Coordinates of C-alpha atoms and ligand atoms in Angstrom, one line a residue:
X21 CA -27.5 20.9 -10.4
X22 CA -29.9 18.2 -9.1
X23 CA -28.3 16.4 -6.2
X24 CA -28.1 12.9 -6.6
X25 CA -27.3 10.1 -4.2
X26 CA -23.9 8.3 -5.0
X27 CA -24.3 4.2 -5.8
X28 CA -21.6 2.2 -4.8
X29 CA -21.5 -0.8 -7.4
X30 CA -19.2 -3.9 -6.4
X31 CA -19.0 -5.7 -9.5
X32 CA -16.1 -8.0 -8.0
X33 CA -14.1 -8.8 -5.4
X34 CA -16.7 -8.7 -2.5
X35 CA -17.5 -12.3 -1.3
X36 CA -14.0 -13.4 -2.9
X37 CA -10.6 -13.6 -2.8
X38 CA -9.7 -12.1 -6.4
X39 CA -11.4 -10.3 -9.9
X40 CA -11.6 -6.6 -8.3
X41 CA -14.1 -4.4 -9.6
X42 CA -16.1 -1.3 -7.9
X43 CA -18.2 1.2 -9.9
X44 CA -19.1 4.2 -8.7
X45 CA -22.0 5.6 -10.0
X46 CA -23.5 9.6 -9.8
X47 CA -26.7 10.8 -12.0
X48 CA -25.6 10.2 -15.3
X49 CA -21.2 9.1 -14.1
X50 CA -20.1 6.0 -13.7
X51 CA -16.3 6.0 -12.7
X52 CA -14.6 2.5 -12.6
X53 CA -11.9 1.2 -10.1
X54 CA -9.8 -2.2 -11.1
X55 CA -10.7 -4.7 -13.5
X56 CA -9.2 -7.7 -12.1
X57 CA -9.4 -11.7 -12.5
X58 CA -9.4 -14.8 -10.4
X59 CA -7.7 -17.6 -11.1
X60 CA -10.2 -20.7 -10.8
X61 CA -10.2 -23.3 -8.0
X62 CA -9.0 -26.3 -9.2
X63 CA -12.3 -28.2 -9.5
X64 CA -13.1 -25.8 -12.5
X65 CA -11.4 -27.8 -14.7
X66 CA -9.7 -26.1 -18.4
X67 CA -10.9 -22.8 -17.5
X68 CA -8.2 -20.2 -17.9
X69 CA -9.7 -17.6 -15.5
X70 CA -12.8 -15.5 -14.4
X71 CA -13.6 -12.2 -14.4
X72 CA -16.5 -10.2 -13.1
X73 CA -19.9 -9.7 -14.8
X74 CA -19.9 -6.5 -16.3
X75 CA -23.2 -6.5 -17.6
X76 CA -24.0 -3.5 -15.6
X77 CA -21.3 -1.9 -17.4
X78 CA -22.4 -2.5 -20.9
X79 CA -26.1 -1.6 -19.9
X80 CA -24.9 1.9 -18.5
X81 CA -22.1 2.1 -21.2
X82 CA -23.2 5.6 -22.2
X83 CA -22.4 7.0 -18.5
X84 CA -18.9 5.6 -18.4
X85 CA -16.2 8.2 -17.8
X86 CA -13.0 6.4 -17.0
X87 CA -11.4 3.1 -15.9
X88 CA -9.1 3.7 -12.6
X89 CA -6.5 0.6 -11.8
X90 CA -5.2 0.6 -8.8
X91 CA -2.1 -1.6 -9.1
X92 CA -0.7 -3.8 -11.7
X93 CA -1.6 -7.2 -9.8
X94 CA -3.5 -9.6 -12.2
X95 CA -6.5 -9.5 -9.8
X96 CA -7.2 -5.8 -10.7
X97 CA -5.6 -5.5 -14.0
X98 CA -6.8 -8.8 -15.6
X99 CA -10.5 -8.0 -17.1
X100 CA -9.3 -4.8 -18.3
X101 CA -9.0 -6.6 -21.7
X102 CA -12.4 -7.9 -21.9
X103 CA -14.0 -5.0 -20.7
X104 CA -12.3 -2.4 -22.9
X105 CA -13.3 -5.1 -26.2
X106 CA -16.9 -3.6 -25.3
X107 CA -16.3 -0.4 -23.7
X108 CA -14.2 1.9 -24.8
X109 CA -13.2 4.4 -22.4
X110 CA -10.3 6.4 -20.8
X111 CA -8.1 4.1 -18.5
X112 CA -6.0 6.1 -15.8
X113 CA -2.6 4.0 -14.4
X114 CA 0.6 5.2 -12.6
X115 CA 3.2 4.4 -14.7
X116 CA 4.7 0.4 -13.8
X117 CA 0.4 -0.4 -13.5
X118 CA 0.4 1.2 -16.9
X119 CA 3.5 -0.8 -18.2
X120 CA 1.7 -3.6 -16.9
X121 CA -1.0 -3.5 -18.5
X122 CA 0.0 -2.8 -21.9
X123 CA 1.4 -5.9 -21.9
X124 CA -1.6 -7.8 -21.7
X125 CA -3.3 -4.9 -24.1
X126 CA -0.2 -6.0 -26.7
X127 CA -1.4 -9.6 -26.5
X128 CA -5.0 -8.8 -27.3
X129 CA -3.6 -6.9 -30.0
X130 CA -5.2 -4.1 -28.9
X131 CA -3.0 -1.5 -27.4
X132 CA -2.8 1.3 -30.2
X133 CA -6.8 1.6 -29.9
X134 CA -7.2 2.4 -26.0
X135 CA -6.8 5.6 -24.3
X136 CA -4.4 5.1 -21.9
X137 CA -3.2 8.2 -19.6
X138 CA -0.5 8.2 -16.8
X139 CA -1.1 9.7 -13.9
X140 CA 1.1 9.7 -10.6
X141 CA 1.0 9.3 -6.7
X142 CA 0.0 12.6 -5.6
X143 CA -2.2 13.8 -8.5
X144 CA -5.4 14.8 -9.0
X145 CA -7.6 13.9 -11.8
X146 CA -11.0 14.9 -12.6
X147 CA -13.2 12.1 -14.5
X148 CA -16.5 13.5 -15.0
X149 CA -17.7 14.9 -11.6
X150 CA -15.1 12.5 -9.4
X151 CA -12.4 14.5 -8.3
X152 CA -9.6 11.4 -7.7
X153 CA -6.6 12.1 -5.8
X154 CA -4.4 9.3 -5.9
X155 CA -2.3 8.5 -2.7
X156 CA 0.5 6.5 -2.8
X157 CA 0.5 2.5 -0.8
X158 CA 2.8 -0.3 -0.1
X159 CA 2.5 -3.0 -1.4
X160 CA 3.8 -6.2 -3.1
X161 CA 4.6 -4.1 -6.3
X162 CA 5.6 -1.2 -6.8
X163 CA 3.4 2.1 -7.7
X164 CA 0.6 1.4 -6.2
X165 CA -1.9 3.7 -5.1
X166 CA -5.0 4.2 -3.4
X167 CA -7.7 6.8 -3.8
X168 CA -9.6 9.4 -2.3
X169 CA -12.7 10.4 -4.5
X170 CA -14.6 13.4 -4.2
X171 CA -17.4 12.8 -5.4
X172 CA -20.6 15.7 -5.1
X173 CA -22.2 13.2 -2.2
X174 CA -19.0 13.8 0.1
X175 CA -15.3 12.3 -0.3
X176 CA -15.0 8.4 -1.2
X177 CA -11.4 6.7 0.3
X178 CA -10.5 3.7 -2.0
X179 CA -8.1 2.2 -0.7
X180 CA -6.7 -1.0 -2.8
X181 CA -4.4 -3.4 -1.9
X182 CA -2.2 -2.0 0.8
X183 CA 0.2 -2.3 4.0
X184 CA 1.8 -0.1 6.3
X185 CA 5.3 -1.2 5.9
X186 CA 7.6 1.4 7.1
X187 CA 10.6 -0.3 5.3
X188 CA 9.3 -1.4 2.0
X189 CA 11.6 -2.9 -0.4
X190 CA 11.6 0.3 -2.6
X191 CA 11.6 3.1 0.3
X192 CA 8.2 4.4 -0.4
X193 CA 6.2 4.1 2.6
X194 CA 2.2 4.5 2.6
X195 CA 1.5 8.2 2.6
X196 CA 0.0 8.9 6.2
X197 CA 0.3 12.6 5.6
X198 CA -2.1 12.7 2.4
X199 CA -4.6 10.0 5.0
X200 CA -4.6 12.7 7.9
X201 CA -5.7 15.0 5.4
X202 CA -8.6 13.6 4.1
X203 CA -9.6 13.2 7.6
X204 CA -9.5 16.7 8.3
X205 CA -11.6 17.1 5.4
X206 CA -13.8 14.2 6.6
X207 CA -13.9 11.1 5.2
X208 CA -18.1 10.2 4.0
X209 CA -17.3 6.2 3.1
X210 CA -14.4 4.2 3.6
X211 CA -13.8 1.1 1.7
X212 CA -10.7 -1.0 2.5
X213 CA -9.0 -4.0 1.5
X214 CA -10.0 -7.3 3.7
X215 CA -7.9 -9.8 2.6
X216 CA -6.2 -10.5 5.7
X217 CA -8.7 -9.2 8.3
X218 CA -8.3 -12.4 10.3
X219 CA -4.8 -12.4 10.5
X220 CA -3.7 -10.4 14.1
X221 CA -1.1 -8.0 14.5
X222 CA 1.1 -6.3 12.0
X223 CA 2.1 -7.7 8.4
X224 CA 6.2 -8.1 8.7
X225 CA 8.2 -5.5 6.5
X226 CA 9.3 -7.1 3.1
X227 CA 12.5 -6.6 4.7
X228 CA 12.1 -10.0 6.8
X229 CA 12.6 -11.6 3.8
X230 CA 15.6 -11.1 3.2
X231 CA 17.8 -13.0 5.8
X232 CA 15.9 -15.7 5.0
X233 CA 16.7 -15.6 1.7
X234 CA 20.4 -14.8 2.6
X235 CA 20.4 -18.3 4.4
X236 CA 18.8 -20.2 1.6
X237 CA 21.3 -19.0 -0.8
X238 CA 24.2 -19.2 1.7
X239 CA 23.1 -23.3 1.8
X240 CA 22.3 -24.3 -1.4
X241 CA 24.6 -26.6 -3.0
X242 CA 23.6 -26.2 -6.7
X243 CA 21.0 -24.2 -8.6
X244 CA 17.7 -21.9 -6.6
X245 CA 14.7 -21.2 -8.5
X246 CA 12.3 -19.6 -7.1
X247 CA 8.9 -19.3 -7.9
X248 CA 6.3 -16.2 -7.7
X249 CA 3.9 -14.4 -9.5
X250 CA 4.8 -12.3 -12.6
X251 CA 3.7 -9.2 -11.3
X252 CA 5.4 -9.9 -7.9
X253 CA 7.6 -6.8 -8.9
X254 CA 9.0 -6.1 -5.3
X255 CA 10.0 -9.8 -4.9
X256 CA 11.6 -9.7 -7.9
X257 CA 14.2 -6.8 -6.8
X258 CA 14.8 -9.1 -3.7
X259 CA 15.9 -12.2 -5.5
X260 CA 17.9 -9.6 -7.8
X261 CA 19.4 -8.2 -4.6
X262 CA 20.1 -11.2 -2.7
X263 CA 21.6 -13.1 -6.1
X264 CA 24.1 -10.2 -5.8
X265 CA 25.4 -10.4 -2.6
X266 CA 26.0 -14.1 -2.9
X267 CA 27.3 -13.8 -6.6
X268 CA 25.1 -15.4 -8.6
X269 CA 23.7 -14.6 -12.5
X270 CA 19.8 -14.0 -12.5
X271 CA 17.5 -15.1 -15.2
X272 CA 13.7 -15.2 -15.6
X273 CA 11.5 -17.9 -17.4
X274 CA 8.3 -18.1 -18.9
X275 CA 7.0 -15.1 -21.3
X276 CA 5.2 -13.5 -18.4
X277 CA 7.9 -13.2 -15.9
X278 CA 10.4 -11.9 -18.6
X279 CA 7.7 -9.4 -20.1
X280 CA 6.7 -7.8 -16.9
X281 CA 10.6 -7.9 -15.5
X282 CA 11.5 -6.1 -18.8
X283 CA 9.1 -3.2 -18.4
X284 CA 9.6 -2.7 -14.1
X285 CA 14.2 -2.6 -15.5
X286 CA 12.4 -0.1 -18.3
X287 CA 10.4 2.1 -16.2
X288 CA 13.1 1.9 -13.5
X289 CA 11.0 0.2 -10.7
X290 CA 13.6 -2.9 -11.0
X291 CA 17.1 -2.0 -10.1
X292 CA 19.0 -5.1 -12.1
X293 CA 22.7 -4.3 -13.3
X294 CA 23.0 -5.7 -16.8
X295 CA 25.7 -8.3 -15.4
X296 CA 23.8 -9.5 -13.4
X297 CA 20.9 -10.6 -15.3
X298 CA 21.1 -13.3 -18.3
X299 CA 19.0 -14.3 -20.7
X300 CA 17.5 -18.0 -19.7
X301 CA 19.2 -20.2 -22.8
X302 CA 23.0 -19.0 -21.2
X303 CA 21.8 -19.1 -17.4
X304 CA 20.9 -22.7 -18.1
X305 CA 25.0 -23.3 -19.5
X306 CA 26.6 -21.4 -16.5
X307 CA 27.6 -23.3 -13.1
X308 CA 24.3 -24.7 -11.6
X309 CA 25.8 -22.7 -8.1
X310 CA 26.0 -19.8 -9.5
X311 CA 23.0 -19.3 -10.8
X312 CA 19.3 -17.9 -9.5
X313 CA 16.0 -18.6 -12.0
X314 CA 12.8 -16.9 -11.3
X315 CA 9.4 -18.4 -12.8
X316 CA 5.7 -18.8 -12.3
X317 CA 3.7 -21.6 -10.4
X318 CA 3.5 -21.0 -7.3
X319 CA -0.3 -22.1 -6.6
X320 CA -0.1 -25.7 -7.9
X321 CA -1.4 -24.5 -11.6
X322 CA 0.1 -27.6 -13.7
X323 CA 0.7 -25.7 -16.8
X324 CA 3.0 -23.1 -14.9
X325 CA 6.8 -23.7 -15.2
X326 CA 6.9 -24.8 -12.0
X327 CA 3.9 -27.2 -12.2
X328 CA 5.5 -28.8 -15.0
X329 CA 9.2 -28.7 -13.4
X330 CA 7.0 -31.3 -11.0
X331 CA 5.5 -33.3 -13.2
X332 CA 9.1 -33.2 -15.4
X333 CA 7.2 -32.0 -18.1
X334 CA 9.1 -28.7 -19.0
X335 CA 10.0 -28.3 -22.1
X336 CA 13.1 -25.6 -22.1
X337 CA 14.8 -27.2 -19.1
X338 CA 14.2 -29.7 -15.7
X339 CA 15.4 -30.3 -12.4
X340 CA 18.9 -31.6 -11.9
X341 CA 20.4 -33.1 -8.9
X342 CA 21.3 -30.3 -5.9
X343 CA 18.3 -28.0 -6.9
X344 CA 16.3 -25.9 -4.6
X345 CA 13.0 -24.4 -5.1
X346 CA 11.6 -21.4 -3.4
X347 CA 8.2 -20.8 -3.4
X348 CA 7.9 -17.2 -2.3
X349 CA 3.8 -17.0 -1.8
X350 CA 1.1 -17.5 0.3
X351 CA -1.8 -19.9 -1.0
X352 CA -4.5 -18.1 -2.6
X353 CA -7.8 -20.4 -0.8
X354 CA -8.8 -22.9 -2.1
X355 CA -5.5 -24.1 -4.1
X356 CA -3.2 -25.4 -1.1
X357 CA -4.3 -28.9 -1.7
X358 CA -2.8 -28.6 -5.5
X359 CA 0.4 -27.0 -4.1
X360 CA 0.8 -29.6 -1.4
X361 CA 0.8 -32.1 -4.2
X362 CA 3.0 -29.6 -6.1
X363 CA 5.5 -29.8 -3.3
X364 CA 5.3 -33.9 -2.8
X365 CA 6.4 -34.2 -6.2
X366 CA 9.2 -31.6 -6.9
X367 CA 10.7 -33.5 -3.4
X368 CA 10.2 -36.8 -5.6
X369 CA 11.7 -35.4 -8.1
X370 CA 14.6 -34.3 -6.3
X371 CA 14.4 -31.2 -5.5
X372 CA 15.1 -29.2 -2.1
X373 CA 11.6 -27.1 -1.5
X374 CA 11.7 -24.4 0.7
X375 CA 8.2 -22.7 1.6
X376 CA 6.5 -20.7 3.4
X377 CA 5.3 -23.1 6.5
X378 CA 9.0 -23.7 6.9
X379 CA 11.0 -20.6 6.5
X380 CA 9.8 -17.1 6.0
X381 CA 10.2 -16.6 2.3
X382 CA 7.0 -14.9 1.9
X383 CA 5.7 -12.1 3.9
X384 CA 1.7 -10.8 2.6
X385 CA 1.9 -7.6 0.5
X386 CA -1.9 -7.0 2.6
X387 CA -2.8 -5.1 6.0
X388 CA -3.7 -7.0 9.2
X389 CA -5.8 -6.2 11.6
X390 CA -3.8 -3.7 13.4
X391 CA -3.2 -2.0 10.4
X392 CA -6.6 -2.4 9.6
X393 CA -7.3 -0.3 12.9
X394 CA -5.3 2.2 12.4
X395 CA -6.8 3.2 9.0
X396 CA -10.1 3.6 10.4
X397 CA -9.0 5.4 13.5
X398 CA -6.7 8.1 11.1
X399 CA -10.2 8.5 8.8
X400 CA -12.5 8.1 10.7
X401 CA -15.6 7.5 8.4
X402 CA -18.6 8.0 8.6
X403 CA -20.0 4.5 6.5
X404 CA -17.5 1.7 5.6
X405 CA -17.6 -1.0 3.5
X406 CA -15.2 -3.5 3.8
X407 CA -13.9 -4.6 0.4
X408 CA -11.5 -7.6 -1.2
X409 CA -12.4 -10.5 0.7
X410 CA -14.3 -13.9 1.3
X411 CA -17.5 -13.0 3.6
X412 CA -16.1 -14.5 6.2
X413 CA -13.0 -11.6 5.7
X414 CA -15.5 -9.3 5.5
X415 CA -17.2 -9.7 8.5
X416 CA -13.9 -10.0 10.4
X417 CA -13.1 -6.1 9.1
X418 CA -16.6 -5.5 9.8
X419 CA -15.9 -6.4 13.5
X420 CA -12.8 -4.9 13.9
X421 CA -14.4 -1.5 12.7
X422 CA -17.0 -1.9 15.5
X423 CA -14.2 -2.2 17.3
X424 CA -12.9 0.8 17.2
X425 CA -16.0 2.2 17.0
X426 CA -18.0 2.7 14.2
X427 CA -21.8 1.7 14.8
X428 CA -22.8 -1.4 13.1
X429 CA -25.6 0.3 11.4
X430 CA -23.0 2.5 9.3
X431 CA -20.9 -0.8 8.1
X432 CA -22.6 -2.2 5.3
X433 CA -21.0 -5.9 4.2
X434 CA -21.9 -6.4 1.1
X435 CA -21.3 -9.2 -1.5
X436 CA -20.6 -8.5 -5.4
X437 CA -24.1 -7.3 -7.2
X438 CA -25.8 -5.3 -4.3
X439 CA -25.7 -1.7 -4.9
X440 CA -25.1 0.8 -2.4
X441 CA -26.7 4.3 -2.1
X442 CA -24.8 6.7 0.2
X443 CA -25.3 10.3 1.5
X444 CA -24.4 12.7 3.9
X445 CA -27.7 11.3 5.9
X446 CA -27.9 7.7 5.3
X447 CA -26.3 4.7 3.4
X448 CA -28.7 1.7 2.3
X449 CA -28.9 -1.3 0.1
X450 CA -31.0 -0.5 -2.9
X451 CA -30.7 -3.1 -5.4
X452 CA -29.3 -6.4 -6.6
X453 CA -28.0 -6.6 -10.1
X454 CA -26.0 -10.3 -11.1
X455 CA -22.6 -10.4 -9.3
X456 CA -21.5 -13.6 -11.1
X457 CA -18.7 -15.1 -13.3
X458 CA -17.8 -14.7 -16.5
X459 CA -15.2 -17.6 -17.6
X460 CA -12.3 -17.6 -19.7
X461 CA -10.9 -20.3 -21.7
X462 CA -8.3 -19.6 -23.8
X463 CA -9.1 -16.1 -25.0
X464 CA -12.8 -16.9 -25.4
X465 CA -14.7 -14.9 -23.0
X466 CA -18.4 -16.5 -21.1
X467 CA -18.9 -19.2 -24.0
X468 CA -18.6 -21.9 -21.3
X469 CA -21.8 -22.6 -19.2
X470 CA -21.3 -24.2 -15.8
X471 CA -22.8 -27.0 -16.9
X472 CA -19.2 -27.7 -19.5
X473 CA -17.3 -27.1 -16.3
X474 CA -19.1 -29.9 -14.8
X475 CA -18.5 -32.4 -18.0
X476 CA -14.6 -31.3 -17.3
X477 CA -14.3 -32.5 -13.7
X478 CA -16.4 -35.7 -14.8
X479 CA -13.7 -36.3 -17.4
X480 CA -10.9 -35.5 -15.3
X481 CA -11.9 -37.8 -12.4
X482 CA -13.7 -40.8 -13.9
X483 CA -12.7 -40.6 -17.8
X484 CA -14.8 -41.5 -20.6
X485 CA -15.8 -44.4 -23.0
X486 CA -16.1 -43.4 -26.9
X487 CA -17.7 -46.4 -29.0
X488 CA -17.1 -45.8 -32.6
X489 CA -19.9 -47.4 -34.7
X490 CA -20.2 -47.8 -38.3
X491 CA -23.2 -48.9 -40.0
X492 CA -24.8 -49.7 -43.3
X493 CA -26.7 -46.7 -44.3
X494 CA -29.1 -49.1 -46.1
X495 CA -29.8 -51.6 -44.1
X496 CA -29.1 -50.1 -40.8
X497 CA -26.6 -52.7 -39.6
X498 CA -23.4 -52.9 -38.7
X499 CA -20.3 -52.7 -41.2
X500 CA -17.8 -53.7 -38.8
X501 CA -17.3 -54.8 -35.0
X502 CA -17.6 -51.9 -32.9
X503 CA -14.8 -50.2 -31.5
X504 CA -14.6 -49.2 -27.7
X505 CA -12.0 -46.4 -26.6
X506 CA -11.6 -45.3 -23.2
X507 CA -9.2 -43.1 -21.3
X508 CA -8.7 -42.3 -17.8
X509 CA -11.4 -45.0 -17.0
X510 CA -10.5 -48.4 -16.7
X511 CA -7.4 -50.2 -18.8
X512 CA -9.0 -52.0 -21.4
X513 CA -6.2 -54.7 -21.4
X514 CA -6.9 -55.8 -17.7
X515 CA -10.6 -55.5 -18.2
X516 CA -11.4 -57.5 -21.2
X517 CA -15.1 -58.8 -19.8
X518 CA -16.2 -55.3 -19.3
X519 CA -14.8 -54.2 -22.9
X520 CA -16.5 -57.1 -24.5
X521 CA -20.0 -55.9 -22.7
X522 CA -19.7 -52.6 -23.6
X523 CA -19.1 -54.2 -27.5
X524 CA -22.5 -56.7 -26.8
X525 CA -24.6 -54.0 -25.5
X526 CA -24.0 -51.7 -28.6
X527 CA -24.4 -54.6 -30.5
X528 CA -27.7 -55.7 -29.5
X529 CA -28.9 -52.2 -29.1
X530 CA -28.5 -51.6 -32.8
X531 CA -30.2 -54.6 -33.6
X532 CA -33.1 -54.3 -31.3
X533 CA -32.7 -49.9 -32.8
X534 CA -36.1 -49.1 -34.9
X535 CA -37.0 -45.3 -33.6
X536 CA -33.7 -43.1 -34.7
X537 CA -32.5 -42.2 -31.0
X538 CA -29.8 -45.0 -31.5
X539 CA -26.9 -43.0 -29.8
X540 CA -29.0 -41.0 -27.0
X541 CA -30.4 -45.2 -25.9
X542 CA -27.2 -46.4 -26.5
X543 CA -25.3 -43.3 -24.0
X544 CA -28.4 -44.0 -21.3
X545 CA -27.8 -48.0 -20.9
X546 CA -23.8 -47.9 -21.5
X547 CA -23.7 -45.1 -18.9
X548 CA -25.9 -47.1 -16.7
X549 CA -24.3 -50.5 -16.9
X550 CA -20.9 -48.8 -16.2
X551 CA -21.9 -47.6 -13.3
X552 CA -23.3 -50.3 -12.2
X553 CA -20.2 -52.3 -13.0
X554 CA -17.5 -50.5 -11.7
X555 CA -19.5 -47.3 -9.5
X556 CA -18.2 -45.0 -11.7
X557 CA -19.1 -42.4 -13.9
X558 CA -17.5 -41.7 -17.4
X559 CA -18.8 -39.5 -20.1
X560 CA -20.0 -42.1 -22.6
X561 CA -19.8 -40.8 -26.9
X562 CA -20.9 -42.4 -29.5
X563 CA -19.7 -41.7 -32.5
X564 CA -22.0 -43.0 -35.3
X565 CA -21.0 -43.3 -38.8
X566 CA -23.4 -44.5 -42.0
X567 CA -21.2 -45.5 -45.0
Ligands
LIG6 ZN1 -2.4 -6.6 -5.1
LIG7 ZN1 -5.6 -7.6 -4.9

């Protein structure tokens, strides 16, 4: 056989907190690892959420051997949807990740058509010429795993999301023994999760939740809802455990929460007792103190049960007096200004908000840099790539590993598109391929450009002016007065003059029209004269109709 090198492809999640993806690439074998999204910042206005270029995927389609998810957190399971629309291979899941993600296959209506296999903690499955043992992590949900790839370059250690929590919520610590081994066997490239390489010390055990839980239960007056992500499984169990000790029902809200809660209580990695847990319509008629809600929203998104719980805009039910909200997360970057204002107004509205600054209701579900040591100093590779992170988490795991001492000319950080080559000998940077976004709006995949993302946050922050224009198709002039719209601009009621110019300028401009660009001239002097007016800028539409 004709030794090859092995090419290490980040597709996603390198340069970025979310939308995981890694190929990894031998002669004619690509295997893939997660297939995650990222939810946007919220200055990408409409857009649903963004997954990771796979163009190098659909170009090398043919060499494709298997899909491996690590975990069933959105940011590795999210894409799996798009990409397996175009590529259909073999996907490989433990069994809640599997669950998981066959609810998201359901929605796309596309679950009977993929190949899904289950494999376990502890197994070893061999996808073309990878030889992947899977090696079981803590984490924020259960079932997760990491992976140690053999590959015919030397043995790859993958190691996903993970945390060395020696009293995890479900009992399962982080498998040391199966890590000692592979570094017996030596360990060629290590590449391992950044997200919190500038936090010091040790991530607290899930377990330091749960007094604080205990007291916010103990103290609260009338109804707790508390707010997470839907595939927050572990969190989940905790609410479930500590609405038990304190005697209250349990229900879930939103279709996400209540799917993915469904399939953990299925697959038995959420331990519920049926009394305990009510559908929402009767939790919502029961005593408000004796009840517990769990839903969605806990990074400021407004159309989230919680974001519209502060806006009052929910539709099944709202806050009532004596309510407190937990909101059991950590900001993902970039979105703590939108909680903040989150926050601010479910307090307006009432409600009693308990969060992480002021009570520990959240612990990370990710390793910190003591942890982070301690991986590389049980494997001891020989490259390492730090992986899941912003550069600047990067560069901090980057530094740590020098730390303990790895050279610096064996790390390699690396942002999404630029392909590694490894060997026994050497690792180096051979090529760049696009590492960019694909967005998602609404089930459409990558028909929105940038440049409609910009025309968004224009609309959002300064509004727009549509003039509605009706003219004789004959003679070119106008049927009727022309009518001016505008929203999110300025109140036409309190700003009659500027209404009345807007009406003048159209007005003359359709007399003075004689070269058929009537609406492009017309956009170009309305837009100018507004912002000259008022130093703003709407989007400015005409809408022109010849009768
Ligand atoms: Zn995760
Ligand atoms: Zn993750």
């Amino acid at each position: 056989m004709k030794q090859h090198k092995l090419r290490i492809v980040p597709l996603g999640g390198l340069g970025e907190v979310g939308k995981n993806m890694m190929a990894y690439e031998y002669g004619e074998n690509i295997l893939v690892v997660d297939a995650g999204l990222m939810f946007p910042e919220n200055d990408m206005l409409g857009i649903d959420y963004i997954i990771p270029d796979f163009q190098y995927l659909l170009d090398n389609r043919r060499k494709i051997r298997g899909l491996i998810i690590t975990h069933g957190h959105e940011d590795h399971t999210g894409a799996a949807r798009h990409i397996l629309e175009e590529i259909n291979v073999p996907v490989y899941a433990t069994p809640l990740t599997r669950g998981l993600l066959e609810v998201k296959l359901a929605r796309g209506g596309m679950l009977s058509r993929i190949n899904l296999n289950t494999v376990h903690a502890g197994d070893i499955v061999e996808i073309g010429p990878f030889k992947v043992e899977l090696f079981h992590v803590c984490h924020s949900v259960p079932d997760s795993v990491g992976l140690g790839i053999t590959t015919p370059a030397g043995l790859i250690v993958h190691t996903g999301d993970y945390k060395f929590d020696h009293t995890p919520v479900d009992n399962w610590p982080t498998d040391y023994a199966k890590l000692a081994e592979f570094s017996g066997r030596g360990v060629l490239a290590l590449l391992a999760d950044s997200t919190n390489s500038t936090r010091q010390g040790w991530t607290p055990s899930e377990r330091v939740i749960d007094p604080a839980f205990d007291q916010v239960f103990r103290e609260a007056k009338g109804r707790i809802i508390v707010a997470s992500f839907a595939s927050l499984i572990s969190r989940m169990q905790q609410v479930a455990n500590t609405a038990q000790r304190h005697k209250r029902k349990m229900a879930f809200a939103g279709a996400s929460m209540v799917e993915n809660a469904k399939i953990a209580r299925k697959l038995g990695y959420l331990d519920i007792p049926e009394e305990v847990l009510l559908p929402i319509d009767q939790a919502l008629k029961i005593d408000p103190s004796e009840v517990v809600l769990m839903c969605t929203g806990t990074q400021g998104e407004p159309t989230s049960i919680m974001g519209r719980l502060s806006t009052g805009a929910n539709r099944q039910f709202d806050l009532i007096k004596d309510d407190t909200v937990i909101l059991s997360s950590h900001p993902i970057p970039g979105n703590e200004e939108s909680i903040n204002r989150t926050i601010n107004r479910l307090f307006r509205r009432g409600a009693n908000v308990i969060y992480e600054a002021i009570a520990p209701v959240h612990v990370s579900g990710h390793a910190s840099q003591e942890e982070m040591k301690l991986l590389l100093n049980m494997l001891r590779p020989k490259f390492f790539i730090p992986i899941h992170g912003e550069l600047r988490h990067l560069r901090q795991h980057a530094a740590l590993a020098q730390q303990v001492g790895i050279p610096a000319e064996r790390i390699a950080v690396i942002e999404n598109g630029t392909i590694i080559e490894v060997s026994q000998e050497a690792m180096r940077i051979v090529e760049r391929i696009p590492g960019g976004y694909i967005f998602v709006d609404g089930g459409s995949v990558g028909e929105l450009g940038e440049s409609l993302v910009r025309e968004r946050e224009i609309l959002a922050k300064d509004g727009f002016v549509l003039v509605n224009l009706a003219l004789d198709h004959t003679t070119g002039r106008l049927r009727e007065e022309p009518e001016v719209i505008t929203r999110g601009f300025v109140h036409a009621k309190d700003n009659d003059d500027i209404m009345m110019e807007i009406r003048r300028i159209v007005i003359d401009g359709v007399k003075a029209n004689n070269n058929g660009r009537l609406t492009q001239e017309l956009e170009q002097v309305l837009k100018s004269f507004l912002f000259n007016r008022t130093r703003r800028r709407p989007m400015v539409f005409i809408k022109l109709i010849e009768v």
